[in-house]
Coordinates of C-alpha atoms in Angstrom, one line a residue:
X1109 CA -11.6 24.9 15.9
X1110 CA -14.2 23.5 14.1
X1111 CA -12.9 22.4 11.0
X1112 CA -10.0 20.4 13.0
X1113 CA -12.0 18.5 14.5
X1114 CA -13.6 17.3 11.6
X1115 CA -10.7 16.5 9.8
X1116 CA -9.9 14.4 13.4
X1117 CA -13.0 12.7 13.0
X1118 CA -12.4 11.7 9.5
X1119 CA -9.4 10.7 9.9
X1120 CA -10.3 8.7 12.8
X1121 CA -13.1 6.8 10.9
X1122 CA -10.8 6.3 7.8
X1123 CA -9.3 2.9 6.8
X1124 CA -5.8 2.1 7.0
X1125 CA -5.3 2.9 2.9
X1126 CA -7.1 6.2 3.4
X1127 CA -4.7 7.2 6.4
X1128 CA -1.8 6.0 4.5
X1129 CA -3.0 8.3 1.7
X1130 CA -4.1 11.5 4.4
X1131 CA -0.1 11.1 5.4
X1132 CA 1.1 11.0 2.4
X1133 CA -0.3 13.8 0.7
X1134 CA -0.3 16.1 4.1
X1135 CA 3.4 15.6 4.2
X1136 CA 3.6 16.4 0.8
X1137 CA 1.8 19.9 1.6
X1138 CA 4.0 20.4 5.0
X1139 CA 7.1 19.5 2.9
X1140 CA 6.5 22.3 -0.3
X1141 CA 5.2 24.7 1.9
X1142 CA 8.3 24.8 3.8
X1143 CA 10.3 24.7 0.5
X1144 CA 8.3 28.0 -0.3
X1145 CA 9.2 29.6 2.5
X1146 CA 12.7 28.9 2.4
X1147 CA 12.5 30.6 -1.4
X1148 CA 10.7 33.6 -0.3
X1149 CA 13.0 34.2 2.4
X1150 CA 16.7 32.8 0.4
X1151 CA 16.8 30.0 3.2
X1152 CA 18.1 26.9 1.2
X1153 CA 15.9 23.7 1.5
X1154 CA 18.0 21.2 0.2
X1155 CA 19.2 20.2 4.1
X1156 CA 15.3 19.2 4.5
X1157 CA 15.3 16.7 2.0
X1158 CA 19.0 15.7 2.1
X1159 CA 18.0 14.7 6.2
X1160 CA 14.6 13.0 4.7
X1161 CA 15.4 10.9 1.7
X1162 CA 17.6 7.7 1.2
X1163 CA 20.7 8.0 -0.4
X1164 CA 22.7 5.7 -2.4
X1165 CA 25.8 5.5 -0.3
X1166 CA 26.0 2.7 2.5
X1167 CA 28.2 5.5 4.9
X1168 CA 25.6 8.2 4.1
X1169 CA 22.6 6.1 5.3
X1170 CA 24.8 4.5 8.5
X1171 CA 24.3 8.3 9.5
X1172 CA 20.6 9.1 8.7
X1173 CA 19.3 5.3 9.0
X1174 CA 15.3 6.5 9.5
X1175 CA 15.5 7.8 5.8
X1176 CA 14.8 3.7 4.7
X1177 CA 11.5 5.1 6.1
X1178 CA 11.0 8.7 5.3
X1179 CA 12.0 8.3 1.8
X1180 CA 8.8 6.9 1.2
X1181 CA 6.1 9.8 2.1
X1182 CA 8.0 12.4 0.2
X1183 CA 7.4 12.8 -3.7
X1184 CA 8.7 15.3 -5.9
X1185 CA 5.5 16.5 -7.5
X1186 CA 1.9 16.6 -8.4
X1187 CA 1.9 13.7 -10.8
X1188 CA 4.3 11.9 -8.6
X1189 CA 2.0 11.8 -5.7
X1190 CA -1.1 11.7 -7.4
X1191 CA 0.2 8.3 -9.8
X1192 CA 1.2 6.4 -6.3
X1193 CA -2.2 7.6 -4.3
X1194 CA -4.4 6.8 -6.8
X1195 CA -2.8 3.2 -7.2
X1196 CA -2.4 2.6 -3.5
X1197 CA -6.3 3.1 -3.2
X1198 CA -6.9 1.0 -5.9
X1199 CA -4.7 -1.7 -4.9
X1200 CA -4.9 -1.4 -1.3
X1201 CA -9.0 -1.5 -1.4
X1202 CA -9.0 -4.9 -2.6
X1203 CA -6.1 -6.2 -0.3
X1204 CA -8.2 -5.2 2.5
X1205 CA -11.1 -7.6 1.2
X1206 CA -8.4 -10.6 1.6
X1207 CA -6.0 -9.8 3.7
X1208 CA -6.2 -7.5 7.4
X1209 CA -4.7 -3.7 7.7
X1210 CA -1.6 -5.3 9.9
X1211 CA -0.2 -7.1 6.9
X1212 CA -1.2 -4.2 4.6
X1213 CA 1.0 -2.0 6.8
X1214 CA 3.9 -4.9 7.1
X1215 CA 3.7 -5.0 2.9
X1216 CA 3.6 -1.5 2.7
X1217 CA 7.2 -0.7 4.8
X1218 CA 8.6 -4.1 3.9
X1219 CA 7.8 -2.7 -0.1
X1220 CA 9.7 0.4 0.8
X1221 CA 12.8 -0.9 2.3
X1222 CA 13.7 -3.3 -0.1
X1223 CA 12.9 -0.7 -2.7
X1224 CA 15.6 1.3 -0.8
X1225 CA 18.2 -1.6 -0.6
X1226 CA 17.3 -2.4 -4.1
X1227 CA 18.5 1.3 -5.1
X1228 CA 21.3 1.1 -2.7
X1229 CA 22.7 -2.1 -3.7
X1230 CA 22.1 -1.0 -7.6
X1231 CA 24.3 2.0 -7.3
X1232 CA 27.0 -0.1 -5.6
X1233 CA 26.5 -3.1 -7.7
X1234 CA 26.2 -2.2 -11.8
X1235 CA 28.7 -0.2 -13.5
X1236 CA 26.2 2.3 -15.4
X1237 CA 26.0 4.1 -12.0
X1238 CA 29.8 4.5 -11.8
X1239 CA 29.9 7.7 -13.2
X1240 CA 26.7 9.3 -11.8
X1241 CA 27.4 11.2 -8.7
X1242 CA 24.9 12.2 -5.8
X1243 CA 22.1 10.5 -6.1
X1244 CA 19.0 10.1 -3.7
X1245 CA 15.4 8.2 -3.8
X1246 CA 11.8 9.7 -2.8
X1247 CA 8.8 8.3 -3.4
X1248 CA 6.2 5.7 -2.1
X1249 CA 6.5 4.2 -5.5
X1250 CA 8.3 1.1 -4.3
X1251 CA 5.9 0.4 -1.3
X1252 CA 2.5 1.2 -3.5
X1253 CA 4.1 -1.7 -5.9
X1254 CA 4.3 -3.8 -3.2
X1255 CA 0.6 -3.8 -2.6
X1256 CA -0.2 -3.9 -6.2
X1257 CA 1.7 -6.8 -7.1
X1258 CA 1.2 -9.0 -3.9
X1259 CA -2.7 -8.3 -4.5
X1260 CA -2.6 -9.2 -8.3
X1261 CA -0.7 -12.2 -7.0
X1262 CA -3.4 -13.5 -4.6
X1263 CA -5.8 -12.9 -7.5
X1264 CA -4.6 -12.6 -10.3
X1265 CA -7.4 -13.7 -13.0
X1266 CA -10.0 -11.3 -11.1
X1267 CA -11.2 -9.4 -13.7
X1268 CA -11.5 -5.5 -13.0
X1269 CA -13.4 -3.0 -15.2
X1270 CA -11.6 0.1 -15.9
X1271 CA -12.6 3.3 -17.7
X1272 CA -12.0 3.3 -21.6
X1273 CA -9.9 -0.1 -21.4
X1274 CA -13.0 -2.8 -20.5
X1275 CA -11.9 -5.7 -18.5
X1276 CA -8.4 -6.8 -17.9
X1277 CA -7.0 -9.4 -15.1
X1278 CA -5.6 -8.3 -12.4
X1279 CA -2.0 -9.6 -13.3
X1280 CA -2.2 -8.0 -15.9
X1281 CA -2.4 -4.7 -14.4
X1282 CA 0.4 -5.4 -12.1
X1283 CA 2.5 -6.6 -15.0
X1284 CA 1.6 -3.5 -17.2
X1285 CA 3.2 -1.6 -14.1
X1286 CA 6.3 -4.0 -13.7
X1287 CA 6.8 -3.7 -17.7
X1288 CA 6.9 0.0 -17.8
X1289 CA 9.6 -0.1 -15.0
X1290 CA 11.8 -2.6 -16.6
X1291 CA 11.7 -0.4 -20.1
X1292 CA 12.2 2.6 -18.9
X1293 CA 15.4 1.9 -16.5
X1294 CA 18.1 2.8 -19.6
X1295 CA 15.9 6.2 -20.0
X1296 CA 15.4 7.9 -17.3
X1297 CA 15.5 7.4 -13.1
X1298 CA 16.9 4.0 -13.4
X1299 CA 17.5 3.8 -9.3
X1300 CA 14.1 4.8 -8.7
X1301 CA 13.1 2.2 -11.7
X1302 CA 14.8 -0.8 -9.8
X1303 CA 13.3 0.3 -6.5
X1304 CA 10.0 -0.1 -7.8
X1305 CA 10.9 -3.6 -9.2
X1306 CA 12.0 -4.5 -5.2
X1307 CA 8.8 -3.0 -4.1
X1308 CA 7.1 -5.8 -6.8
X1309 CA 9.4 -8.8 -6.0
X1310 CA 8.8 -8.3 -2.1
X1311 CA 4.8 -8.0 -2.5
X1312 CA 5.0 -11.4 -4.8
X1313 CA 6.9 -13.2 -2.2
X1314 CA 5.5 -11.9 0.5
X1315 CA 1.8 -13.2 -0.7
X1316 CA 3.0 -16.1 -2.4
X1317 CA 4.8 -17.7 0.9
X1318 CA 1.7 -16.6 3.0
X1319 CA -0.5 -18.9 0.9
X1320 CA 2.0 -21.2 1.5
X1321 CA 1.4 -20.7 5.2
X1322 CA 4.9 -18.9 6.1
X1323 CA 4.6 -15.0 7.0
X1324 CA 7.9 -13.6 6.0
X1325 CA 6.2 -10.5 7.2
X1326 CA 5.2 -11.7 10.8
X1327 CA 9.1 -10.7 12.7
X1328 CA 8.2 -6.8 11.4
X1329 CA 4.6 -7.0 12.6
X1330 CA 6.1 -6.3 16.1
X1331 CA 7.3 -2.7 14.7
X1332 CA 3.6 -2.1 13.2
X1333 CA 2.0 -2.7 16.5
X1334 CA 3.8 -0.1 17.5
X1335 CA 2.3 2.3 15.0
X1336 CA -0.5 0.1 15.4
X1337 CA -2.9 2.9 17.2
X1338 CA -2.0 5.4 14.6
X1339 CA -3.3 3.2 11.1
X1340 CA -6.2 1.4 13.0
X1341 CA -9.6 3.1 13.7
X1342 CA -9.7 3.0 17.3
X1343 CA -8.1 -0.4 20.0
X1344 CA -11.0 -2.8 18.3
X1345 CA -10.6 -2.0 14.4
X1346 CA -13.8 -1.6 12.6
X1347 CA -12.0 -3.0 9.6
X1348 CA -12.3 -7.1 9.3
X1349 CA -11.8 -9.3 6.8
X1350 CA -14.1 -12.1 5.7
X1351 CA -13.0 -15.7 5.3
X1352 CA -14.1 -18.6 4.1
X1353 CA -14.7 -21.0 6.6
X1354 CA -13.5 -24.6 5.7
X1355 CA -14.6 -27.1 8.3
X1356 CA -18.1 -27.4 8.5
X1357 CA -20.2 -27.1 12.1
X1358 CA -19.2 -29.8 15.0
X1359 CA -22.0 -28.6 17.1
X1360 CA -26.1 -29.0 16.3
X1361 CA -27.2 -28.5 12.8
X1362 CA -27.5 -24.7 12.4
X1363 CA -29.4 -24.1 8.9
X1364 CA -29.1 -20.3 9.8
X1365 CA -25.5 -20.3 10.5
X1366 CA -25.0 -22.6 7.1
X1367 CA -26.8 -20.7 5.1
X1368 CA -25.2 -16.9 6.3
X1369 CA -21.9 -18.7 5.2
X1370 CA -23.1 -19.7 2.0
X1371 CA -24.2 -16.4 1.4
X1372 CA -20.7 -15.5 2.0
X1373 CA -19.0 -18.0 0.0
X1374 CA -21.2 -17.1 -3.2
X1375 CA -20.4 -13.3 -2.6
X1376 CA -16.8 -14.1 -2.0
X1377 CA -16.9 -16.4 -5.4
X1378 CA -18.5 -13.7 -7.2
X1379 CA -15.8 -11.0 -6.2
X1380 CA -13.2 -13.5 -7.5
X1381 CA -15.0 -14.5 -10.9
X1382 CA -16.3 -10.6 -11.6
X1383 CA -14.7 -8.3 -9.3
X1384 CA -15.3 -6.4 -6.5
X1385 CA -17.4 -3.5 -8.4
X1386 CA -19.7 -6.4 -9.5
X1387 CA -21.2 -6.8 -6.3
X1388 CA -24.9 -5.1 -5.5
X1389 CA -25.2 -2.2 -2.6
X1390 CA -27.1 -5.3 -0.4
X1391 CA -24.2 -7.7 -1.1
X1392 CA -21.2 -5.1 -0.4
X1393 CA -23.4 -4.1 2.7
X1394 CA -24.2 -7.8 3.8
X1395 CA -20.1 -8.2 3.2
X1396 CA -19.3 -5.1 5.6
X1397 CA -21.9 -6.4 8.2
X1398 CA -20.0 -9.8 8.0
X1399 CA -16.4 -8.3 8.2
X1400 CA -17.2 -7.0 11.2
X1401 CA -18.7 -9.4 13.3
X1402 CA -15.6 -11.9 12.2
X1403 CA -13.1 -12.2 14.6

């Protein structure tokens, strides 16, 4: 079939954020089309999700422990999916200009399962949950905050232009989120609330501590390698990411090869004063080329 092997070939040539997003929202589709079903035929689909998503009792999860994991690509509606995809692409795009797809994809699970303990240890923990009875978490809410927050950590006074609101700092962005979170926990979904705010608190350490040279992330890398075919564009990613380089040429003077990295540099120092959109089509193109041929 035609068609299939498009959507193979797309997905093939995607970046890790855009396959995360492809899974996400494919699951979503597999996961309400078999909830239709069940209605038309009076087959109850309550066993899917109960097998699927994290629960908020130690015992129950000792007995369905992949759900720290499957939570995490199941969403309970259109706006629910659409919030977290739209943010992971927005986050996730400028990770990738700093930071490789591995550690994306270590952020992105690490972000989930402390979200999970978070709501697990919340329910066990605070007596407001005393009295609330079964209660479960779905959602990639917690990883996608992850991102968001370990990126606005890493660069936090980029500037990024958004529709209708001007220019705001990238902190300020991930704060807005971590705000809204924090108010609303007395209102409404107060589990899923704090397992956001784990997602946020492991993206901030996780970042902060790598530009302190110690990748909390690095034992859990060995379980994304696994995976590691799946995310990446083929064995050799096409995806790089472009660093500065710090110690200047021991071998012959190379003008050329000095002045390709200070070409970099001043792209690189024009992302972090402007923002990523800032650049021209020959600058983001000169940056791909660059990304690519660093190894």
């Amino acid at each position: 079939m035609k068609w299939w092997q498009d959507v193979k070939y797309k997905f093939r040539m995607a970046n890790v954020v855009e396959r995360l997003i492809a899974i996400n929202v494919a699951i979503f589709i597999l996961f309400y089309l078999v909830i239709a079903i069940g209605f038309l035929f009076h087959v109850p689909a309550d066993s899917l999700l109960e097998i699927l998503s994290f629960p908020k009792d130690v015992n129950s999860f000792l007995y369905k422990p992949w759900s720290i994991i499957t939570y995490a690509f199941l969403h309970s509606g259109i706006w629910h999916i659409l919030s977290n995809m739209l943010i992971l692409y927005f986050s996730g795009t400028y990770f990738l200009t700093y930071f490789s797809s591995k550690k994306l994809l270590s952020l992105y699970f690490l972000g989930a399962i402390a979200g999970a303990l978070v709501f697990m240890l919340s329910y066990n923990v605070f007596p407001a949950f005393k009295t609330i009875g079964n209660s479960y978490l779905i959602g990639a809410s917690a990883a996608v905050m992850a991102i968001l927050v370990g990126i606005a950590t890493h660069i936090p006074n980029m500037r990024i232009r958004l529709m209708f609101l001007g220019s705001l700092k990238f902190w300020w962005i991930a704060a807005f989120f971590v705000i809204i979170d924090i108010v609303q926990i007395p209102l409404n979904n107060s589990g899923g609330h704090l397992a956001h705010l784990g997602g946020a608190l492991l993206g901030y350490l996780y970042v902060s501590q790598l530009a302190r040279g110690l990748d909390i992330g690095k034992p859990f890398e060995s379980v994304v390698e696994a995976f590691g075919s799946f995310f990446s564009k083929s064995k050799k990613s096409k995806l790089r990411t472009v660093h500065r380089k710090h110690k200047a040429f021991n071998s012959k003077p190379n003008n050329k090869g000095n002045d390709y990295q200070q070409k970099i540099d001043a792209i690189l120092d024009k992302i972090s004063k402007s923002g990523y959109d800032s650049l021209t089509k020959s600058e983001k193109d000169f940056l791909f080329k660059a990304g690519k041929n660093n190894e």
